[in-house]
Coordinates of C-alpha atoms and ligand atoms in Angstrom, one line a residue:
X1 CA 0.0 0.0 0.0
X2 CA 1.4 3.4 -0.9
X3 CA -0.5 5.4 1.7
X4 CA 1.0 6.7 4.9
X5 CA -0.1 4.9 8.0
X6 CA -0.1 5.6 11.8
X7 CA 3.4 4.2 11.8
X8 CA 4.7 7.0 9.6
X9 CA 3.7 10.0 11.9
X10 CA 4.6 11.1 15.4
X11 CA 1.7 10.6 17.7
X12 CA 2.9 11.7 21.1
X13 CA 0.7 14.5 22.5
X14 CA -1.3 14.4 19.2
X15 CA -5.1 14.2 19.2
X16 CA -6.0 11.7 16.4
X17 CA -9.5 12.1 14.8
X18 CA -10.0 8.5 13.7
X19 CA -12.9 7.2 11.5
X20 CA -13.7 3.7 12.5
X21 CA -16.4 1.3 11.3
X22 CA -18.3 0.5 14.4
X23 CA -21.4 -0.4 12.4
X24 CA -22.1 -3.5 14.4
X25 CA -25.4 -5.4 14.9
X26 CA -27.1 -4.4 18.1
X27 CA -30.2 -6.1 19.6
X28 CA -31.8 -4.6 22.7
X29 CA -28.7 -2.6 23.5
X30 CA -26.5 -5.7 23.2
X31 CA -23.8 -6.0 20.5
X32 CA -24.4 -9.4 18.9
X33 CA -21.1 -9.4 16.8
X34 CA -18.2 -7.2 17.8
X35 CA -15.9 -8.2 14.9
X36 CA -15.6 -4.7 13.6
X37 CA -14.8 -3.2 17.0
X38 CA -12.1 -5.9 17.6
X39 CA -10.7 -5.2 14.1
X40 CA -10.1 -1.5 15.0
X41 CA -8.3 -2.3 18.3
X42 CA -4.8 -2.5 16.9
X43 CA -5.0 1.1 15.6
X44 CA -6.6 2.4 18.8
X45 CA -4.1 0.7 21.1
X46 CA -1.2 1.9 19.0
X47 CA -2.2 5.6 19.2
X48 CA -2.6 5.3 22.9
X49 CA 0.7 3.5 23.4
X50 CA 2.5 6.2 21.5
X51 CA 1.1 8.8 23.9
X52 CA -1.6 10.2 21.6
X53 CA -5.3 10.6 22.4
X54 CA -8.3 9.6 20.3
X55 CA -11.5 11.1 19.0
X56 CA -13.4 8.2 17.4
X57 CA -16.1 8.7 14.8
X58 CA -18.4 6.1 13.3
X59 CA -21.8 5.6 11.8
X60 CA -24.3 2.9 12.9
X61 CA -27.1 1.7 10.6
X62 CA -29.2 4.0 8.6
X63 CA -30.9 6.6 10.8
X64 CA -33.1 9.2 9.1
X65 CA -30.4 12.0 9.5
X66 CA -32.8 14.1 11.6
X67 CA -31.1 13.8 15.0
X68 CA -31.0 11.2 17.8
X69 CA -32.6 7.8 17.4
X70 CA -32.0 5.4 20.3
X71 CA -31.9 2.4 18.1
X72 CA -28.9 3.8 16.3
X73 CA -26.9 5.2 19.2
X74 CA -23.3 4.3 19.5
X75 CA -23.4 4.5 23.3
X76 CA -23.5 0.7 23.8
X77 CA -20.4 0.5 21.5
X78 CA -18.6 3.1 23.6
X79 CA -19.4 1.0 26.8
X80 CA -18.2 -2.1 25.1
X81 CA -15.0 -0.5 23.9
X82 CA -14.3 0.7 27.5
X83 CA -14.3 -3.0 28.6
X84 CA -12.1 -4.1 25.7
X85 CA -9.6 -1.3 26.3
X86 CA -9.7 -1.5 30.1
X87 CA -9.8 2.3 30.3
X88 CA -12.5 5.0 30.3
X89 CA -14.1 6.0 27.0
X90 CA -15.8 9.4 27.2
X91 CA -18.9 9.7 25.1
X92 CA -20.1 12.8 23.2
X93 CA -23.9 12.6 22.7
X94 CA -23.8 15.1 19.8
X95 CA -21.0 14.6 17.4
X96 CA -21.0 18.3 16.4
X97 CA -20.9 19.6 20.0
X98 CA -17.8 17.8 21.4
X99 CA -15.4 20.7 21.5
X100 CA -15.0 20.7 25.3
X101 CA -14.8 16.9 25.6
X102 CA -12.1 16.8 22.8
X103 CA -10.1 19.6 24.4
X104 CA -10.2 17.8 27.7
X105 CA -8.4 14.7 26.3
X106 CA -5.0 14.0 27.7
X107 CA -2.5 11.5 26.3
X108 CA -4.1 8.1 26.5
X109 CA -7.6 9.5 26.6
X110 CA -10.4 8.3 24.3
X111 CA -13.6 10.1 23.3
X112 CA -16.2 8.4 21.1
X113 CA -18.7 10.6 19.2
X114 CA -22.3 9.7 18.7
X115 CA -23.4 8.4 15.3
X116 CA -22.3 10.8 12.6
X117 CA -25.3 9.8 10.5
X118 CA -27.7 11.6 13.0
X119 CA -26.8 14.5 10.7
X120 CA -27.8 14.2 7.1
X121 CA -24.7 16.3 6.2
X122 CA -22.6 13.2 6.9
X123 CA -23.8 11.6 3.7
X124 CA -24.3 14.9 2.0
X125 CA -26.6 13.7 -0.6
X126 CA -30.0 14.9 -1.7
X127 CA -32.7 13.2 -3.8
X128 CA -34.5 15.0 -6.6
X129 CA -38.1 15.7 -5.5
X130 CA -41.0 15.0 -7.8
X131 CA -41.7 17.9 -10.1
X132 CA -38.5 19.8 -8.9
X133 CA -36.7 21.8 -11.6
X134 CA -33.2 20.9 -12.4
X135 CA -32.0 24.3 -11.1
X136 CA -33.7 24.0 -7.8
X137 CA -32.3 20.5 -7.4
X138 CA -28.7 21.6 -8.3
X139 CA -29.1 24.5 -5.8
X140 CA -30.2 22.2 -3.0
X141 CA -27.3 19.8 -3.9
X142 CA -24.8 22.7 -3.7
X143 CA -26.3 23.9 -0.4
X144 CA -25.9 20.4 1.1
X145 CA -22.3 20.1 -0.1
X146 CA -21.6 23.3 1.8
X147 CA -23.2 22.0 4.9
X148 CA -21.2 18.7 4.5
X149 CA -18.0 20.7 4.4
X150 CA -19.0 22.6 7.5
X151 CA -19.6 19.4 9.3
X152 CA -16.3 17.9 8.2
X153 CA -14.5 21.1 9.3
X154 CA -16.1 20.8 12.7
X155 CA -15.1 17.2 13.1
X156 CA -11.6 18.1 12.0
X157 CA -11.4 20.8 14.6
X158 CA -11.4 18.2 17.4
X159 CA -7.8 17.0 16.6
X160 CA -4.5 17.4 15.0
X161 CA -4.5 14.6 12.4
X162 CA -7.0 12.4 10.6
X163 CA -6.7 8.6 10.6
X164 CA -9.1 6.5 8.5
X165 CA -9.4 3.0 9.7
X166 CA -13.0 2.5 8.4
X167 CA -12.4 0.3 5.4
X168 CA -16.1 -0.7 5.4
X169 CA -17.1 2.9 4.8
X170 CA -14.2 3.9 2.5
X171 CA -16.3 3.7 -0.6
X172 CA -18.4 6.6 0.6
X173 CA -17.4 10.2 0.2
X174 CA -18.9 11.3 3.5
X175 CA -18.0 14.1 5.9
X176 CA -16.2 11.8 8.3
X177 CA -14.7 9.4 5.8
X178 CA -13.3 11.7 3.1
X179 CA -14.3 15.4 3.2
X180 CA -12.7 15.8 6.7
X181 CA -9.3 15.2 5.1
X182 CA -9.4 18.7 3.5
X183 CA -9.3 20.3 7.0
X184 CA -6.4 18.4 8.6
X185 CA -2.7 18.6 7.6
X186 CA -1.9 14.9 8.1
X187 CA -4.1 12.1 6.8
X188 CA -3.1 8.5 7.4
X189 CA -4.5 5.0 7.2
X190 CA -5.1 2.8 10.2
X191 CA -3.8 -0.7 10.5
X192 CA -7.1 -2.4 9.5
X193 CA -7.4 -0.2 6.4
X194 CA -3.8 -1.0 5.6
X195 CA -4.4 -4.8 6.0
X196 CA -7.6 -4.7 3.8
X197 CA -5.9 -2.7 1.1
X198 CA -2.7 -4.8 1.2
X199 CA -4.6 -8.0 0.6
X200 CA -7.0 -6.7 -2.0
X201 CA -4.3 -4.8 -4.0
X202 CA -2.0 -7.8 -3.9
X203 CA -4.9 -9.8 -5.5
X204 CA -5.4 -7.2 -8.2
X205 CA -1.8 -6.2 -8.8
X206 CA 0.4 -9.2 -8.3
X207 CA -1.7 -12.2 -7.6
X208 CA -0.1 -15.6 -6.8
X209 CA -1.1 -17.9 -9.6
X210 CA -3.3 -19.7 -10.4
X211 CA -5.6 -16.9 -9.2
X212 CA -9.2 -18.0 -8.9
X213 CA -12.2 -15.8 -8.2
X214 CA -15.5 -17.1 -6.9
X215 CA -18.6 -15.0 -7.3
X216 CA -22.1 -15.7 -6.1
X217 CA -25.0 -14.0 -4.4
X218 CA -28.3 -12.9 -5.7
X219 CA -27.8 -10.4 -8.4
X220 CA -25.6 -10.1 -11.5
X221 CA -26.4 -6.4 -11.6
X222 CA -24.5 -5.9 -8.3
X223 CA -21.4 -7.4 -9.7
X224 CA -21.2 -6.1 -13.3
X225 CA -18.0 -4.2 -12.8
X226 CA -16.5 -6.9 -10.6
X227 CA -16.9 -9.6 -13.3
X228 CA -15.5 -7.3 -16.0
X229 CA -12.5 -6.3 -13.9
X230 CA -11.7 -9.7 -12.5
X231 CA -11.8 -11.2 -16.0
X232 CA -8.7 -9.1 -16.8
X233 CA -6.9 -10.6 -13.7
X234 CA -7.8 -14.1 -13.0
X235 CA -7.0 -17.6 -14.4
X236 CA -10.4 -18.9 -13.5
X237 CA -13.8 -17.4 -12.6
X238 CA -16.3 -19.6 -10.8
X239 CA -19.9 -18.3 -10.8
X240 CA -22.5 -19.7 -8.6
X241 CA -25.5 -18.4 -6.6
X242 CA -28.5 -16.7 -8.0
X243 CA -26.4 -14.7 -10.5
X244 CA -25.3 -17.9 -12.3
X245 CA -28.7 -18.5 -13.8
X246 CA -28.6 -15.3 -15.9
X247 CA -25.4 -16.7 -17.3
X248 CA -26.9 -20.1 -18.0
X249 CA -29.9 -18.5 -19.6
X250 CA -27.5 -16.5 -21.8
X251 CA -26.0 -19.7 -23.0
X252 CA -29.5 -20.9 -24.0
X253 CA -30.3 -23.2 -21.0
X254 CA -33.7 -23.3 -19.6
X255 CA -33.7 -22.1 -16.0
X256 CA -37.3 -22.6 -14.9
X257 CA -38.3 -20.2 -12.1
X258 CA -34.6 -19.5 -11.1
X259 CA -33.5 -15.9 -10.7
X260 CA -32.9 -14.3 -14.0
X261 CA -32.1 -10.7 -14.9
X262 CA -33.3 -10.5 -18.5
X263 CA -31.8 -7.0 -18.9
X264 CA -28.4 -8.5 -18.2
X265 CA -28.5 -11.3 -20.7
X266 CA -26.4 -9.4 -23.3
X267 CA -24.0 -8.4 -20.6
X268 CA -23.6 -12.1 -19.6
X269 CA -23.0 -13.1 -23.2
X270 CA -20.4 -10.4 -23.6
X271 CA -18.6 -11.6 -20.4
X272 CA -18.7 -15.2 -21.6
X273 CA -17.1 -14.1 -24.9
X274 CA -14.6 -11.9 -23.0
X275 CA -13.5 -14.9 -20.9
X276 CA -13.1 -17.0 -24.1
X277 CA -10.9 -14.4 -25.7
X278 CA -8.8 -14.0 -22.6
X279 CA -8.5 -17.7 -22.1
X280 CA -10.0 -17.4 -18.6
X281 CA -11.8 -20.5 -17.5
X282 CA -15.3 -19.2 -16.6
X283 CA -17.1 -22.0 -14.9
X284 CA -20.9 -22.2 -14.3
X285 CA -22.9 -24.7 -12.3
X286 CA -23.1 -28.1 -14.1
X287 CA -25.7 -29.3 -11.7
X288 CA -28.1 -27.7 -9.3
X289 CA -30.4 -28.2 -6.3
X290 CA -33.8 -27.2 -7.6
X291 CA -36.8 -26.6 -5.4
X292 CA -40.5 -26.3 -6.2
X293 CA -40.8 -23.1 -4.2
X294 CA -38.6 -20.7 -2.2
X295 CA -38.9 -22.5 1.2
X296 CA -36.8 -24.6 3.5
X297 CA -39.5 -27.3 3.3
X298 CA -39.8 -27.3 -0.5
X299 CA -39.6 -30.5 -2.5
X300 CA -36.1 -30.7 -4.0
X301 CA -34.2 -32.5 -6.8
X302 CA -30.7 -32.4 -8.2
X303 CA -30.8 -31.4 -11.9
X304 CA -28.3 -30.6 -14.6
X305 CA -27.7 -27.3 -16.4
X306 CA -31.3 -27.1 -17.4
X307 CA -33.8 -26.4 -14.7
X308 CA -37.3 -28.0 -15.3
X309 CA -40.3 -25.7 -15.8
X310 CA -41.8 -24.7 -12.4
X311 CA -38.6 -25.3 -10.5
X312 CA -36.0 -22.9 -9.2
X313 CA -32.3 -23.6 -8.6
X314 CA -31.4 -22.5 -5.1
X315 CA -27.9 -24.1 -4.7
X316 CA -25.2 -25.5 -6.9
X317 CA -25.2 -29.4 -7.0
X318 CA -22.5 -31.9 -5.8
X319 CA -20.8 -32.2 -9.2
X320 CA -20.4 -28.5 -9.3
X321 CA -18.9 -28.5 -5.8
X322 CA -16.4 -31.0 -7.1
X323 CA -15.7 -29.1 -10.3
X324 CA -15.3 -25.7 -8.4
X325 CA -13.3 -27.5 -5.7
X326 CA -10.8 -28.9 -8.1
X327 CA -10.1 -25.4 -9.4
X328 CA -9.9 -24.0 -5.9
X329 CA -7.6 -26.6 -4.6
X330 CA -5.1 -25.9 -7.3
X331 CA -5.2 -22.1 -6.7
X332 CA -2.5 -20.1 -5.0
X333 CA -4.8 -17.1 -4.5
X334 CA -8.6 -17.1 -4.1
X335 CA -11.0 -14.2 -3.9
X336 CA -14.5 -15.1 -2.9
X337 CA -17.6 -12.8 -2.8
X338 CA -21.2 -14.1 -2.5
X339 CA -22.7 -17.4 -1.5
X340 CA -23.3 -20.3 -3.9
X341 CA -26.9 -20.7 -2.9
X342 CA -29.5 -19.8 -0.3
X343 CA -27.3 -21.1 2.4
X344 CA -29.5 -19.5 5.1
X345 CA -31.9 -22.5 4.4
X346 CA -30.2 -25.9 5.4
X347 CA -31.3 -27.8 2.2
X348 CA -29.5 -25.2 0.0
X349 CA -26.3 -24.7 2.1
X350 CA -24.2 -27.6 0.9
X351 CA -22.8 -25.7 -2.1
X352 CA -21.6 -22.7 -0.1
X353 CA -20.1 -24.9 2.6
X354 CA -18.5 -27.2 0.1
X355 CA -16.8 -24.2 -1.5
X356 CA -15.8 -23.0 2.0
X357 CA -14.1 -26.4 2.6
X358 CA -12.2 -26.3 -0.7
X359 CA -10.9 -22.8 0.0
X360 CA -9.8 -23.9 3.5
X361 CA -8.1 -26.9 2.1
X362 CA -6.4 -25.2 -0.8
X363 CA -3.7 -23.5 1.2
X364 CA -4.1 -20.6 -1.1
X365 CA -4.0 -17.0 0.0
X366 CA -7.7 -16.5 0.5
X367 CA -9.6 -13.2 0.7
X368 CA -13.3 -13.4 1.6
X369 CA -15.4 -10.3 1.1
X370 CA -19.1 -9.5 1.3
X371 CA -21.4 -9.8 4.3
X372 CA -23.1 -13.1 3.2
X373 CA -19.9 -15.0 2.3
X374 CA -18.3 -13.8 5.6
X375 CA -21.2 -15.1 7.6
X376 CA -21.2 -18.4 5.7
X377 CA -17.5 -18.8 6.4
X378 CA -18.1 -18.0 10.1
X379 CA -20.9 -20.6 10.3
X380 CA -18.7 -23.2 8.6
X381 CA -16.3 -23.0 11.5
X382 CA -13.4 -22.6 9.0
X383 CA -12.9 -18.8 9.4
X384 CA -9.4 -19.3 10.9
X385 CA -8.3 -21.1 7.8
X386 CA -8.9 -18.0 5.6
X387 CA -6.0 -15.5 5.1
X388 CA -8.2 -12.5 5.2
X389 CA -11.9 -11.9 5.9
X390 CA -12.8 -8.4 4.8
X391 CA -14.8 -6.2 7.2
X392 CA -16.3 -4.3 4.2
X393 CA -18.6 -5.9 1.7
X394 CA -19.5 -2.9 -0.4
X395 CA -16.0 -1.4 -0.2
X396 CA -14.3 -4.6 -1.1
X397 CA -16.6 -5.1 -4.1
X398 CA -15.9 -1.5 -5.3
X399 CA -12.2 -2.2 -4.9
X400 CA -12.4 -5.4 -6.9
X401 CA -14.2 -3.4 -9.6
X402 CA -11.0 -1.3 -9.9
X403 CA -12.6 1.8 -8.5
X404 CA -10.7 4.3 -6.3
X405 CA -12.3 4.5 -2.9
X406 CA -12.9 8.1 -1.8
X407 CA -11.9 7.4 1.8
X408 CA -8.5 6.0 0.6
X409 CA -7.9 8.6 -2.1
X410 CA -7.7 11.4 0.4
X411 CA -5.0 9.8 2.5
X412 CA -1.4 11.1 2.2
X413 CA 0.9 9.1 -0.1
X414 CA 4.1 7.6 1.3
Ligands
AMP1 P1 -25.8 -10.9 -2.2 O1 -26.3 -9.9 -1.2 O2 -25.9 -10.4 -3.7 O3 -24.4 -11.3 -1.9 O4 -26.7 -12.1 -2.2 C1 -26.8 -12.9 -1.1 C2 -28.1 -13.6 -1.1 O5 -28.3 -14.3 -2.3 C3 -28.3 -14.6 0.0 O6 -29.2 -14.2 0.9 C4 -28.7 -15.9 -0.7 O7 -29.8 -16.5 0.0 C5 -29.1 -15.4 -2.0 N1 -29.0 -16.4 -3.1 C6 -27.9 -17.1 -3.3 N2 -28.2 -18.0 -4.3 C7 -29.4 -17.9 -4.7 C8 -30.3 -18.5 -5.6 N3 -29.8 -19.5 -6.4 N4 -31.5 -18.1 -5.7 C9 -32.0 -17.1 -4.9 N5 -31.3 -16.4 -4.0 C10 -30.0 -16.8 -3.9

């Protein structure tokens, strides 16, 4: 990674304004999975050990942007962090009124701000209203951008330097993820950000070969750019999950009631042709678990590449697991995003877990991205066999598309 990190700057007596991704699942005030908090600890501890202090910013969920909503409060996260760190974590209940609390920080002190998304300026976007003229819309947009800058400036005023460790939010050009960088003289990556970028850029820039990408999940349209970009990098591309059936339909197979995006059939044909030209092995399911309805108790049968009328394919079949497994086991590097079927329902989970096992057995450098594949890997009990499990689904997809992430672009080059 060619961006400066916390290691490259003096931190003693410095107040670091750090964007973290504490967007964790919370039920009745209890954090049900603290992976993202744990993932930020190395950066947090490092700043404190070096004699710096911290102002932590994060979003949580999708509040309306009109002020406090208990359900989206970061207070439980601050309390949890306090336990993990074994030192007090002050909490600022309004992220834009924390001047005194920030100024009171001494070396080793930590202040956590309330959810930045309680202000709509954080995202800084406006939607065109029905019947609104273009001019009025543009004027509202410009007004919102100004407000976003003002918010970013305020957040920046709390400290001496900006650290972005929120990989999961780095694909957003928000006040606390990107715009803030304009207002602080030093902008560095945290260690989680560094690790995520190191793995993903290694895959795109100098992959160990054979390099195999596995894509799944519901929709082709979410992964258009990813397929296109990965075809220029990989030796083999394995496509499973709901998105595979648009590809099978594009090849002229009948797919019954399986997911199909008819407006992406030409795209699928173009990608199949592109793979052929580039001599990339693009593999699709050769057999499938079909169900008579979308239900864990549905009648099922294993069918080939053609799905009978009235049936829907909800998982890849055992021969496909073997076919994909053979590619994966020979790989030296694997990138995986998206489940191979509806793994949330037991009868349609074997494909995803089979692929999980193959990745674990391959000994390849393995990078898992995307919320659903990450939870599948966690459920499989094989998480510790993976080299890197990304904390950012959307961000890792955009990175794999070859896009520049706004929250990374603003950081200082080495
Ligand atoms: P995504 O958010 O695009 O990664 O998609 C994940 C979702 O795709 C999961 O909830 C899966 O249940 C669903 N999915 C995977 N395979 C299929 C399939 N063959 N048909 C319908 N949904 C699927």
